[in-house]
PDB file of C-alpha atoms in Angstrom:
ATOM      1  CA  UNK A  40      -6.769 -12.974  -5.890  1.00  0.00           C
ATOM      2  CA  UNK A  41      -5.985 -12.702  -2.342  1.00  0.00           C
ATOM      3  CA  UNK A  42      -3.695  -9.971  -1.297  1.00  0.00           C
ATOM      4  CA  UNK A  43      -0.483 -10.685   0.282  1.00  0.00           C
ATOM      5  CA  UNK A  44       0.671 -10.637   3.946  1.00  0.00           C
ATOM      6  CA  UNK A  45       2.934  -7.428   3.121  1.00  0.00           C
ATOM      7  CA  UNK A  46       1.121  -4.697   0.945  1.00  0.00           C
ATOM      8  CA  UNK A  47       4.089  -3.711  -0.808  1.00  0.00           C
ATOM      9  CA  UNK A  48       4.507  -7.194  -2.436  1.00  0.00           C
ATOM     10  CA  UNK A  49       0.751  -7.176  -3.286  1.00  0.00           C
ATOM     11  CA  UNK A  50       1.605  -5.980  -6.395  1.00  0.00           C
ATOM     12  CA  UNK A  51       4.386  -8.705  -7.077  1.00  0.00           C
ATOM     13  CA  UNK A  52       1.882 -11.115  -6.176  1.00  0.00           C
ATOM     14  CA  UNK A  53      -0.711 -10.473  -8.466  1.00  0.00           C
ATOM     15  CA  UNK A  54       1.650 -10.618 -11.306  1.00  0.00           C
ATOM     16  CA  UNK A  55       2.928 -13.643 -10.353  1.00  0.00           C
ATOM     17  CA  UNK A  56      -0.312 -15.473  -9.522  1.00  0.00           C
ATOM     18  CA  UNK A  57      -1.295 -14.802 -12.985  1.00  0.00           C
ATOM     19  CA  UNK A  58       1.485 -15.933 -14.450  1.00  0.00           C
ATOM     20  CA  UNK A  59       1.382 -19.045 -13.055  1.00  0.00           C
ATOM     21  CA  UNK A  60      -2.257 -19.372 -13.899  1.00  0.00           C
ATOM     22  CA  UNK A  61      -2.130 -18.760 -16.620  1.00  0.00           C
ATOM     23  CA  UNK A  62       0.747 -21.554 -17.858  1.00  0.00           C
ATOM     24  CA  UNK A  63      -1.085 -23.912 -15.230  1.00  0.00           C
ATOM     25  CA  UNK A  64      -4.106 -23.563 -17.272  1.00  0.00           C
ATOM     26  CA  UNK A  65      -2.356 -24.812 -20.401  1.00  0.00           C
ATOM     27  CA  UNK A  66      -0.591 -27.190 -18.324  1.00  0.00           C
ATOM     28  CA  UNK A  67      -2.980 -29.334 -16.465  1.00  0.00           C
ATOM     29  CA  UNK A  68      -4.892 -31.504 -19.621  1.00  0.00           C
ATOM     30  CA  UNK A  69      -2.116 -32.114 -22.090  1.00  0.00           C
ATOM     31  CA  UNK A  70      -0.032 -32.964 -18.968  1.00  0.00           C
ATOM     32  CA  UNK A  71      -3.082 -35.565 -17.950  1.00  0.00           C
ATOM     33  CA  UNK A  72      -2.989 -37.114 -21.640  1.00  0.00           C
ATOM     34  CA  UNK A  73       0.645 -37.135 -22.206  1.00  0.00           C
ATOM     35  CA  UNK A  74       1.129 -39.267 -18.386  1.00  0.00           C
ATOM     36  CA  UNK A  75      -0.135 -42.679 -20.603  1.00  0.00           C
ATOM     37  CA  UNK A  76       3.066 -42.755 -22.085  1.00  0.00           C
ATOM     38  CA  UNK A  77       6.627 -42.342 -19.896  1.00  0.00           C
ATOM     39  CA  UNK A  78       8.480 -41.164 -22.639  1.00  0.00           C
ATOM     40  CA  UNK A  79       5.466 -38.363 -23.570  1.00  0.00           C
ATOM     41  CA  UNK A  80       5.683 -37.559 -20.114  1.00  0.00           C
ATOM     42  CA  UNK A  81       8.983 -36.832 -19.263  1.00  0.00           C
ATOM     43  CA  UNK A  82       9.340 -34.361 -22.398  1.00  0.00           C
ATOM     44  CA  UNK A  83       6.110 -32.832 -21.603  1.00  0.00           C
ATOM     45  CA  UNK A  84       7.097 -32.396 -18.087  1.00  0.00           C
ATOM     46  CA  UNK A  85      10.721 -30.927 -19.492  1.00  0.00           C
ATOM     47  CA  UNK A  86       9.402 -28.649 -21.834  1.00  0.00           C
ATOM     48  CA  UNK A  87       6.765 -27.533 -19.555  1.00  0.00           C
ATOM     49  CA  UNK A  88       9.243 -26.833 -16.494  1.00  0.00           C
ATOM     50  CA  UNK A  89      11.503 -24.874 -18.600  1.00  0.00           C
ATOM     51  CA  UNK A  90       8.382 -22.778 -20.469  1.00  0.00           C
ATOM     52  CA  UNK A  91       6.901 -21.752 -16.360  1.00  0.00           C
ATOM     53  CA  UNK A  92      11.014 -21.052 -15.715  1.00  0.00           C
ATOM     54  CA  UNK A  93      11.200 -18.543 -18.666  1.00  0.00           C
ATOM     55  CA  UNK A  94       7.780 -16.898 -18.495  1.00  0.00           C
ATOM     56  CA  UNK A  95       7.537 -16.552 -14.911  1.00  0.00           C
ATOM     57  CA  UNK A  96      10.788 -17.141 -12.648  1.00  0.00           C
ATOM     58  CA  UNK A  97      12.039 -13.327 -13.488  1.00  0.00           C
ATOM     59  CA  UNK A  98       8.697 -11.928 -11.560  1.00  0.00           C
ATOM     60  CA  UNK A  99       9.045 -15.314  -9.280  1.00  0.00           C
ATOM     61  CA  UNK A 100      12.550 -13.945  -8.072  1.00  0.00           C
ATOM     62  CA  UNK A 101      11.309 -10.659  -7.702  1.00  0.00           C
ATOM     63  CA  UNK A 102       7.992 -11.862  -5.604  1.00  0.00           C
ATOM     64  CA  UNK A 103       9.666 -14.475  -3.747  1.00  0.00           C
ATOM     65  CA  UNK A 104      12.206 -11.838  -2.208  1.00  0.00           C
ATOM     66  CA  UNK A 105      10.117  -9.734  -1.084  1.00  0.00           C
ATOM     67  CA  UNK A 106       7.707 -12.476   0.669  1.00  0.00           C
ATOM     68  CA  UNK A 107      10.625 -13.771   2.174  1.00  0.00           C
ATOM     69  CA  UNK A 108      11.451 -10.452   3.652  1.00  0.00           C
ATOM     70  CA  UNK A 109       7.807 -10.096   4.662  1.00  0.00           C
ATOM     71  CA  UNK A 110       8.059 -13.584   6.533  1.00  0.00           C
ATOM     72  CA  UNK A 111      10.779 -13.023   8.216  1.00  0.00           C
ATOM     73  CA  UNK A 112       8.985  -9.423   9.764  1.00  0.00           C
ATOM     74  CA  UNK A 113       6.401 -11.005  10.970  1.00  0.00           C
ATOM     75  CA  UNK A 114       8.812 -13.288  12.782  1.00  0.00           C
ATOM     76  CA  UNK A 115       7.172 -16.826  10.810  1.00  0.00           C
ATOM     77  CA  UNK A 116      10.527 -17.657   9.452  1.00  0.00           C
ATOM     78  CA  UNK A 117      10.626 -19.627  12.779  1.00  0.00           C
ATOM     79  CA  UNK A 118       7.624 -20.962  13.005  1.00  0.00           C
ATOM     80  CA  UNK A 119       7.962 -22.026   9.250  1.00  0.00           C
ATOM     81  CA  UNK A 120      11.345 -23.635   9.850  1.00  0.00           C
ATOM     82  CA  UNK A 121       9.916 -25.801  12.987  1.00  0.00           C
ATOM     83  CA  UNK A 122       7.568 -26.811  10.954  1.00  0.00           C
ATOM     84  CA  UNK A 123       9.596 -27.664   8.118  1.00  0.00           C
ATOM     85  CA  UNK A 124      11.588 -29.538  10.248  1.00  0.00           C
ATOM     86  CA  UNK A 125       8.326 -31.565  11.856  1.00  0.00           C
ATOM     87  CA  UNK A 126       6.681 -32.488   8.207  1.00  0.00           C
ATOM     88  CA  UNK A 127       9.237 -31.725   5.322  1.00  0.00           C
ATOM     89  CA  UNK A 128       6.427 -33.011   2.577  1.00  0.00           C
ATOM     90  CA  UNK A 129       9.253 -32.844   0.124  1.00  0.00           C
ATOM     91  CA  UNK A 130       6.841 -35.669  -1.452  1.00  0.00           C
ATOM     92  CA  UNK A 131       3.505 -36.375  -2.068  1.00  0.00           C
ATOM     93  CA  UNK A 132       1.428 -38.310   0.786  1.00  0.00           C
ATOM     94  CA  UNK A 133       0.948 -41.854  -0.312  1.00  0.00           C
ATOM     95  CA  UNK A 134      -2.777 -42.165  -1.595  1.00  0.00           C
ATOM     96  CA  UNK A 135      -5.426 -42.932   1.162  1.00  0.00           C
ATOM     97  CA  UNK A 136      -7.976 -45.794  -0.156  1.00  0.00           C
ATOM     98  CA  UNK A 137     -10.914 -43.170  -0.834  1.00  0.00           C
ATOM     99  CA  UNK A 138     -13.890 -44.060   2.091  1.00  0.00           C
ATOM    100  CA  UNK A 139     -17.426 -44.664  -0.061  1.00  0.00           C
ATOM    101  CA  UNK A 140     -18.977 -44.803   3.186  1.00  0.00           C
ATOM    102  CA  UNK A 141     -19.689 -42.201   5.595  1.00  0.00           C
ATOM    103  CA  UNK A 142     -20.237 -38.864   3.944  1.00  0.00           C
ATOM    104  CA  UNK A 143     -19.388 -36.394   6.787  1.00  0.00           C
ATOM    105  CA  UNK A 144     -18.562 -37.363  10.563  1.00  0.00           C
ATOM    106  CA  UNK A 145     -16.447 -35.662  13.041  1.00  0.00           C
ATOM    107  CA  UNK A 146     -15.843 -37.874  16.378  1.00  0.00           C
ATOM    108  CA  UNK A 147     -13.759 -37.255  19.404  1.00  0.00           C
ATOM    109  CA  UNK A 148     -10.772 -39.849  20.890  1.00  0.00           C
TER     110      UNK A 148
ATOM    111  CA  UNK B  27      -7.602 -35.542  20.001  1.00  0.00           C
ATOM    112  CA  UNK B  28     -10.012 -34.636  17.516  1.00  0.00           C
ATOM    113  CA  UNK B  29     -10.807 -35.902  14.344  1.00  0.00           C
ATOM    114  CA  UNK B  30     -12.462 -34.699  11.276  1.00  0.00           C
ATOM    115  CA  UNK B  31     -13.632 -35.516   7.813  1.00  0.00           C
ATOM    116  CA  UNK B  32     -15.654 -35.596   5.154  1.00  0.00           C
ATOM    117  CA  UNK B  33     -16.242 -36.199   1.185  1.00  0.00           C
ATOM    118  CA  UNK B  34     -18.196 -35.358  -1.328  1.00  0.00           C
ATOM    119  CA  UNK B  35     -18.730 -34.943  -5.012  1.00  0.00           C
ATOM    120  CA  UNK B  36     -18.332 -31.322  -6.962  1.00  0.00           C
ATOM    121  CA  UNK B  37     -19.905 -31.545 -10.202  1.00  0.00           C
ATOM    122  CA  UNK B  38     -16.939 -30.782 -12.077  1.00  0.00           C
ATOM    123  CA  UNK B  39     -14.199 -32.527 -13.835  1.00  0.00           C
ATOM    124  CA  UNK B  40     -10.918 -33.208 -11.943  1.00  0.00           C
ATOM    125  CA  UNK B  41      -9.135 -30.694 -14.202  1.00  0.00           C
ATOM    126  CA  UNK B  42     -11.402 -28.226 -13.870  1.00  0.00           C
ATOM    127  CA  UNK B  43     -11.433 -28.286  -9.817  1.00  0.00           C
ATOM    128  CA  UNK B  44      -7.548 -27.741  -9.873  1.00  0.00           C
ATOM    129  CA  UNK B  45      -7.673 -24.926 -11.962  1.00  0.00           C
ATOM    130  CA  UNK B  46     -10.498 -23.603  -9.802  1.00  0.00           C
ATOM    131  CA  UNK B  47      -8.129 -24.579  -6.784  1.00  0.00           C
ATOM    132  CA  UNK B  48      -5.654 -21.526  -6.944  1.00  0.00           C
ATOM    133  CA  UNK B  49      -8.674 -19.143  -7.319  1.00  0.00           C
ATOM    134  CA  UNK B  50     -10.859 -19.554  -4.375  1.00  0.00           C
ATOM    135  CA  UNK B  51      -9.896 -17.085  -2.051  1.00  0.00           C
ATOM    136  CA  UNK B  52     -10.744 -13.881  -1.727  1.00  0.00           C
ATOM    137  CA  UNK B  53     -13.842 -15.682  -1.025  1.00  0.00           C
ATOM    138  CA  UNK B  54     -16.672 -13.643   0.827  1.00  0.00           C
ATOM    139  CA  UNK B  55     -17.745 -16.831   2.411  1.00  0.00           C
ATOM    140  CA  UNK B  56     -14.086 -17.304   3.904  1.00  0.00           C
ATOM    141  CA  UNK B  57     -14.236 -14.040   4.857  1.00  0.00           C
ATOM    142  CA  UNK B  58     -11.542 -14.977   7.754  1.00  0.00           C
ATOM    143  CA  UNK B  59      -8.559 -15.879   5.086  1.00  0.00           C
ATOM    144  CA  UNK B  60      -7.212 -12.750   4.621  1.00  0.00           C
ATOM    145  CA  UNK B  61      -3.712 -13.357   2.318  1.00  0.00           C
ATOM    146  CA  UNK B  62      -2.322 -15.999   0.648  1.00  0.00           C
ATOM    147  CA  UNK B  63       1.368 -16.167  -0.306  1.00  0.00           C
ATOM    148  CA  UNK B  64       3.026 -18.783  -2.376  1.00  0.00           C
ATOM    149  CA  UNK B  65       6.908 -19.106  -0.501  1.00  0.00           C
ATOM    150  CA  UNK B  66       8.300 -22.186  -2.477  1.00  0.00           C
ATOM    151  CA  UNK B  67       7.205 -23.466  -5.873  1.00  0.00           C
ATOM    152  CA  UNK B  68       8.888 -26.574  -8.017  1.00  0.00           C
ATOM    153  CA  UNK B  69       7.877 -28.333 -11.204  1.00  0.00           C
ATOM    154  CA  UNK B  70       9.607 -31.328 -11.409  1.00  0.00           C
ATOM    155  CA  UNK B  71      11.020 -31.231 -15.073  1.00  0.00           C
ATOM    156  CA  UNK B  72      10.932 -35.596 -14.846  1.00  0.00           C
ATOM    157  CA  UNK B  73       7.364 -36.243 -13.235  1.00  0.00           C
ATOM    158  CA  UNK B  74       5.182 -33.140 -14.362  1.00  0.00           C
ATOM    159  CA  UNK B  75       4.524 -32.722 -10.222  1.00  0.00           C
ATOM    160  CA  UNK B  76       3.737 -29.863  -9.308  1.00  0.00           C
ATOM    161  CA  UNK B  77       5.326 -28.726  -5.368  1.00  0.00           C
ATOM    162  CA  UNK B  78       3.955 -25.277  -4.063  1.00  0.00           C
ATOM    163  CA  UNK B  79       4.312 -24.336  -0.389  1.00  0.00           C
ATOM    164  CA  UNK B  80       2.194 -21.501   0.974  1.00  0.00           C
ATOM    165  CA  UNK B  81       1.452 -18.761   3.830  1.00  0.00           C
ATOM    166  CA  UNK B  82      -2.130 -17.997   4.459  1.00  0.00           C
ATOM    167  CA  UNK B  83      -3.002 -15.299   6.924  1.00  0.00           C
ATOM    168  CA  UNK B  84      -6.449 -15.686   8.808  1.00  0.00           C
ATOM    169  CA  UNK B  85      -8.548 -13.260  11.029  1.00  0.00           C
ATOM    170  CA  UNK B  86     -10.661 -14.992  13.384  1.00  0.00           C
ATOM    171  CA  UNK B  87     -11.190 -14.093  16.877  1.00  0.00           C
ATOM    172  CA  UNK B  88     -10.680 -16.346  19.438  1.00  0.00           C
ATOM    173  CA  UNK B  89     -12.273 -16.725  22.969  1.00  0.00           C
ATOM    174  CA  UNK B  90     -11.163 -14.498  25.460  1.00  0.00           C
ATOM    175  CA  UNK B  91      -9.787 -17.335  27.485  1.00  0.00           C
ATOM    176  CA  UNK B  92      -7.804 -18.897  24.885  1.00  0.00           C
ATOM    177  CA  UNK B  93      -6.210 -15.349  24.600  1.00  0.00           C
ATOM    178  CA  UNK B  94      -5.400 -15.022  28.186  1.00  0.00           C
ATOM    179  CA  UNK B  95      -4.111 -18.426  28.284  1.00  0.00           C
ATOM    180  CA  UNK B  96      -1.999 -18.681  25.171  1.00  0.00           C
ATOM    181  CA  UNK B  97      -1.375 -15.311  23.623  1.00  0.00           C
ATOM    182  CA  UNK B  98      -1.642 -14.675  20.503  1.00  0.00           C
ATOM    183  CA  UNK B  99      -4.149 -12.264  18.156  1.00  0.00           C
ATOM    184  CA  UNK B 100      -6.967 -12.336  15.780  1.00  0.00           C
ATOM    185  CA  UNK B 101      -3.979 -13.223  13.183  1.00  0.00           C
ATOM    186  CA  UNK B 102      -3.391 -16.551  12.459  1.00  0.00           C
ATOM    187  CA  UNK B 103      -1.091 -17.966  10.130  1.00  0.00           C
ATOM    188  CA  UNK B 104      -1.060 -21.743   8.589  1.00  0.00           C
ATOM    189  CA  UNK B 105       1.649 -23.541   6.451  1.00  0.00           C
ATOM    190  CA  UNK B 106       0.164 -25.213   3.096  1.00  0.00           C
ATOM    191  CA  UNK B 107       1.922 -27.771   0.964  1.00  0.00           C
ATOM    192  CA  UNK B 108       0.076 -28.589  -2.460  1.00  0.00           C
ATOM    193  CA  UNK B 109       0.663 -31.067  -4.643  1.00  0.00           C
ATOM    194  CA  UNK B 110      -0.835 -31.451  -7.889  1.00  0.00           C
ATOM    195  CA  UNK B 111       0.442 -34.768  -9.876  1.00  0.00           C
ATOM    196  CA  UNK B 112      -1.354 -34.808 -13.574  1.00  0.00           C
ATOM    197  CA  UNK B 113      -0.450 -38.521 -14.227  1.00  0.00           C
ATOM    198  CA  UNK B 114      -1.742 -39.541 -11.185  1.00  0.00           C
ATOM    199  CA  UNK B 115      -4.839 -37.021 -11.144  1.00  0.00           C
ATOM    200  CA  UNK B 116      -4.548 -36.297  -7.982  1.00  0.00           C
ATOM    201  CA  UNK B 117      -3.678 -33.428  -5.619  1.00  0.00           C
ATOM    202  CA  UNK B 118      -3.534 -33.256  -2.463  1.00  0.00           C
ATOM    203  CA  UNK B 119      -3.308 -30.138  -0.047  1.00  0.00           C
ATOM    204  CA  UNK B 120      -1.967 -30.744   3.414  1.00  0.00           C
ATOM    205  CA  UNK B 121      -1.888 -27.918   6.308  1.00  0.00           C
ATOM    206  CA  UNK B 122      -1.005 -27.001   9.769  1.00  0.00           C
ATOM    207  CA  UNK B 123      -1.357 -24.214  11.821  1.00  0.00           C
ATOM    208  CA  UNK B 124       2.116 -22.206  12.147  1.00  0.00           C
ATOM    209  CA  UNK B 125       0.484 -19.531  14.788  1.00  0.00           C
ATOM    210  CA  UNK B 126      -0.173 -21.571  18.643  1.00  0.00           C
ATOM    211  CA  UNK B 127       1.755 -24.710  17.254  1.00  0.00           C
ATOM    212  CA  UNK B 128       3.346 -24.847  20.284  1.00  0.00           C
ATOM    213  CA  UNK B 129       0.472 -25.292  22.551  1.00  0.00           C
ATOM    214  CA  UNK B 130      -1.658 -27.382  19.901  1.00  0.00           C
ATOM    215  CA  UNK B 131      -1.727 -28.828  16.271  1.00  0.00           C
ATOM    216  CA  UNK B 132      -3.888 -29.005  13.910  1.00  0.00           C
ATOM    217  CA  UNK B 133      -3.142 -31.055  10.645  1.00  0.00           C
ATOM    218  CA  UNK B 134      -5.392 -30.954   7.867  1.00  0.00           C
ATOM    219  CA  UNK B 135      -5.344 -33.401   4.521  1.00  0.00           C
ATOM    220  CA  UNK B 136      -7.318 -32.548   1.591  1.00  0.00           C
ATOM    221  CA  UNK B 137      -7.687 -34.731  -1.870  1.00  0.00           C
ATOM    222  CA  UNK B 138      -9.301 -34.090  -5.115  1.00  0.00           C
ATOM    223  CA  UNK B 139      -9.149 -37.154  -7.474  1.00  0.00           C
ATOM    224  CA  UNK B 140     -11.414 -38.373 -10.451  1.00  0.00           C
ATOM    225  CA  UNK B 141     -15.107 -39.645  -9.308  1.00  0.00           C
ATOM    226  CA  UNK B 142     -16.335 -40.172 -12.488  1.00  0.00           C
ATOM    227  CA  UNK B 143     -15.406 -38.234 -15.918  1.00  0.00           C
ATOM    228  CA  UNK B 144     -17.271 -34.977 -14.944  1.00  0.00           C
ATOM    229  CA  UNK B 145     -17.182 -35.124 -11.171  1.00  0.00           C
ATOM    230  CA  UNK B 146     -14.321 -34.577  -8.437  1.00  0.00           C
ATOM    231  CA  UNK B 147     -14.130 -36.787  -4.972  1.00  0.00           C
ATOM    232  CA  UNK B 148     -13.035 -34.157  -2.541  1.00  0.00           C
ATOM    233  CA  UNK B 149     -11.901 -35.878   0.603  1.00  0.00           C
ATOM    234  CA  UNK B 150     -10.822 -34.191   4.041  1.00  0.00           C
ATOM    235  CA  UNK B 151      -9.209 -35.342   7.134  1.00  0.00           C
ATOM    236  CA  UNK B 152      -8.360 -33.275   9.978  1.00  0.00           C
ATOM    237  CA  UNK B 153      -6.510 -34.085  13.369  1.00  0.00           C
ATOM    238  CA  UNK B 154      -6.765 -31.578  15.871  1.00  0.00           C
ATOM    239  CA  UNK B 155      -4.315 -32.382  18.500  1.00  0.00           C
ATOM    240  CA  UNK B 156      -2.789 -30.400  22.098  1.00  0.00           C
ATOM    241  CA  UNK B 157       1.043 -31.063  22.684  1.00  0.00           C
ATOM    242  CA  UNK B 158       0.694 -33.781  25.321  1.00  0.00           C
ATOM    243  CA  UNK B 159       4.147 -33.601  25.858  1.00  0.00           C
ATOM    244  CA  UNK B 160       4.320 -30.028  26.547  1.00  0.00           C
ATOM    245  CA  UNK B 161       0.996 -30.338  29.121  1.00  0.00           C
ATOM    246  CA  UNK B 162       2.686 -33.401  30.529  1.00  0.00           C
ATOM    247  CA  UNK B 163       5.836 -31.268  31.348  1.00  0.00           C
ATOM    248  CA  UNK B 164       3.831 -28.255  32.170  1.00  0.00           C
ATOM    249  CA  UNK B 165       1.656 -30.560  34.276  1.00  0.00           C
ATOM    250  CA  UNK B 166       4.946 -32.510  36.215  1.00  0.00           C
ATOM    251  CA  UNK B 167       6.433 -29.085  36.730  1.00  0.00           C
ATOM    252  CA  UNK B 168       3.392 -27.458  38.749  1.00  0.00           C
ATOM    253  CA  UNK B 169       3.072 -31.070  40.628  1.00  0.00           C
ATOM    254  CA  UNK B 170       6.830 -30.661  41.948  1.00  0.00           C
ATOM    255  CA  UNK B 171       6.150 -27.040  42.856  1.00  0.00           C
ATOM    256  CA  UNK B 172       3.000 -27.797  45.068  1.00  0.00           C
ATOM    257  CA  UNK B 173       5.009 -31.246  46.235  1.00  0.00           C
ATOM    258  CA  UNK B 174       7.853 -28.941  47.218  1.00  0.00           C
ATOM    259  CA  UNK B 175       5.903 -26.101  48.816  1.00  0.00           C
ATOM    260  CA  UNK B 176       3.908 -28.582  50.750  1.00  0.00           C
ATOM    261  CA  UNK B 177       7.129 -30.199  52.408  1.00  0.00           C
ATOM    262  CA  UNK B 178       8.518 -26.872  53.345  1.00  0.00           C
ATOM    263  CA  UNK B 179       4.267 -25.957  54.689  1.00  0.00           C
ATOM    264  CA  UNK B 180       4.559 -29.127  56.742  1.00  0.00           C
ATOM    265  CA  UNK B 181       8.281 -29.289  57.819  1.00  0.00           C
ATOM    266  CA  UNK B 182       7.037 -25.456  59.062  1.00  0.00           C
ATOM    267  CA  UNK B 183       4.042 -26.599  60.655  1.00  0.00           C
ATOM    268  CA  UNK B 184       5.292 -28.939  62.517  1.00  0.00           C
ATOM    269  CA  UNK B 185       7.938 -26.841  64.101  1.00  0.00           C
ATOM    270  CA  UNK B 186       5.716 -23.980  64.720  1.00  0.00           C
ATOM    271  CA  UNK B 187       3.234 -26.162  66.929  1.00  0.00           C
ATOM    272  CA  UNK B 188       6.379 -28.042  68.742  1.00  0.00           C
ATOM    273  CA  UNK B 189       6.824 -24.353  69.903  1.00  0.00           C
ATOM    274  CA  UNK B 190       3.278 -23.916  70.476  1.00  0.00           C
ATOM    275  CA  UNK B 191       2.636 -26.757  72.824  1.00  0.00           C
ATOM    276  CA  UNK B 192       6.731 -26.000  74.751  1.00  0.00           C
ATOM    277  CA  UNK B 193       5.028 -22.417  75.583  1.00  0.00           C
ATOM    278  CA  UNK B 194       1.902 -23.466  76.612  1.00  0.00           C
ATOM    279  CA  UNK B 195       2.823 -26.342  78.599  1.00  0.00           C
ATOM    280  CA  UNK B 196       6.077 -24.573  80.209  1.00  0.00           C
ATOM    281  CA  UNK B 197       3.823 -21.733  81.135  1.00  0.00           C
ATOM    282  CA  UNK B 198       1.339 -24.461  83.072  1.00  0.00           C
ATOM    283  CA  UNK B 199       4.255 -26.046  84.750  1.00  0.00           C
ATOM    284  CA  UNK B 200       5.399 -23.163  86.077  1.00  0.00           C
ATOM    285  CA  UNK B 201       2.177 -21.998  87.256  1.00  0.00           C
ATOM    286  CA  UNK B 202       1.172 -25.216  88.839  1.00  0.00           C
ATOM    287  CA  UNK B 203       4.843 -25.026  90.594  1.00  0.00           C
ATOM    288  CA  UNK B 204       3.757 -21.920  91.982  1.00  0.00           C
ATOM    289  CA  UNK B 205       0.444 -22.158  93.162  1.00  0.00           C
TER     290      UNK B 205
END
C-alpha cells in the first residue's frame, strides 16, 4: 500500500486500507448477486453499510483527522475545495455507450 | 484541447479487477505516484454504492520552462472520485489535477464494466485542457498595456520632433536673417 502524504498518518493509513479491504473483499460478489432483487439489495446494502461502520469507522475517524490536518499543511484544502466546487461528483457519471471500435487513439482539437 | 483514450480487455472478471483496483499502487512501474490518501468515503446503506474521494501525490519533473512559467515543483497532487456500483457492475474513476489547475486542466474518466464473464472492458477518456479564459484575460491585459504604452510612445514622439524641427528651423531663420 502506498504511503500517505504525511508520514505520521502512514501508520493510520495502513490500518485503515486494510480494513476496508478487507470488508470490500466480502462485499463486492454477494453485493453483485443480491442487486437482481430490490428488496435483497437494499438489506444487503443496510447490513453491509452498518458492518464497514462498526469494523472500520473508529480507525476511519482516527485516519481521516489526521489526513485532513495533513491537507490542510500542504495548503490543498483550497485547491480541493475549488475543485469541489467545479465537479461535486456527489453521483455517479451517467454510463458512456462503451466504443467497440478504435482500440487506442489520442487526437488533438 | 487535447483528447485521449483508449480500451481494452484485462483477462479478469469484473469483480476481481475492483478488488485489484485499491491495490495497484505502490507500483514500480508508476514509480511517479508517490501517496495515496482516501479523504471522504460513503456506502450508501439504500444502493450498495460505494463513494470514495482521494489525494494522490505524484513526483514527476517537469520542463524547465513550464517551471519558470507556472511555478510549481516535482509534487503534484490530483483529486480522485471512485465509484464502485455492484448492481450496476460498474465503476468508474474520474480525476483532475488539483496542483497548476489554475493555468490548465486535465480531466480524466476511467470505467471498468463486464466484457464477458471472465474479462473486464477498461475504458479511458482524458481531456487535457488550458484555462482559455484565464489566457484570454492574461492575453487582453498585456494588449491594453502595449496599446497604452504605445499612445503615450507616440503622443511623446510627436512632441519631441515638433521641438526638433522649431530648433532647427528657428536656428536657419535666424542665420539666413543674418547673413
Amino acid at each position: 500500500m502506498a504511503q500517505s502524504l504525511s508520514a505520521e498518518c502512514t501508520p493510520l493509513k495502513v490500518e485503515y486500507d486494510s480494513c476496508f479491504n478487507a470488508w470490500f473483499e466480502g462485499y463486492l460478489e454477494p453485493a453483485v448477486a443480491a442487486a437482481s432483487s430490490p428488496d435483497a439489495r437494499t438489506a444487503y446494502s443496510k447490513r453491509k453499510a452498518d458492518e464497514y461502520d462498526q469494523k472500520c469507522g473508529p480507525v476511519w475517524e482516527k485516519y481521516k483527522a489526521c489526513v485532513q490536518k495533513a491537507v490542510k499543511d500542504k495548503g490543498l484544502d483550497v485547491l480541493l475545495q475549488q475543485a469541489r466546487e467545479e465537479h461535486p461528483l456527489t453521483e455517479p457519471p451517467p454510463l458512456p455507450p462503451p466504443s467497440a471500435s478504435a482500440h487506442s487513439s489520442a487526437k488533438t482539437a | 484541447m487535447h483528447f485521449f483514450s483508449q480500451t481494452f480487455d484485462f483477462n479478469h472478471p469484473w469483480s476481481h479487477v475492483v478488488i485489484g483496483m485499491w491495490r495497484k499502487y505502490p507500483n514500480p512501474k508508476c514509480s511517479h505516484v508517490i501517496s495515496i490518501d482516501v479523504i471522504d468515503r460513503s456506502v450508501d446503506s439504500n444502493t450498495g454504492i460505494i463513494r470514495t474521494e482521494r489525494v494522490l501525490g505524484c513526483k514527476q519533473k517537469a520542463p524547465g520552462w513550464i517551471v519558470k512559467l507556472f511555478g510549481g515543483s516535482e509534487d503534484a497532487f490530483v483529486r480522485e472520485i471512485i465509484f464502485v456500483d455492484p448492481a450496476t457492475q460498474n465503476a468508474t474513476i474520474t480525476s483532475v489535477n488539483l496542483s497548476l489547475s489554475q493555468f490548465a486542466t486535465c480531466f480524466e474518466r476511467i470505467q471498468y464494466t463486464p466484457s464477458t464473464h471472465d474479462t473486464t472492458l477498461f475504458s479511458q477518456t482524458a481531456e487535457i485542457q488550458a484555462r482559455m479564459a484565464l489566457w484570454r484575460s492574461a492575453a487582453d491585459g498585456l494588449e491594453k498595456w502595449l496599446a497604452q504604452r504605445f499612445e503615450q510612445n507616440a503622443q511623446l514622439g510627436k512632441l519631441a520632433f515638433t521641438d526638433v524641427l522649431r530648433t532647427l528651423w528657428e536656428e536657419r531663420h535666424a542665420q539666413q536673417a543674418t547673413s
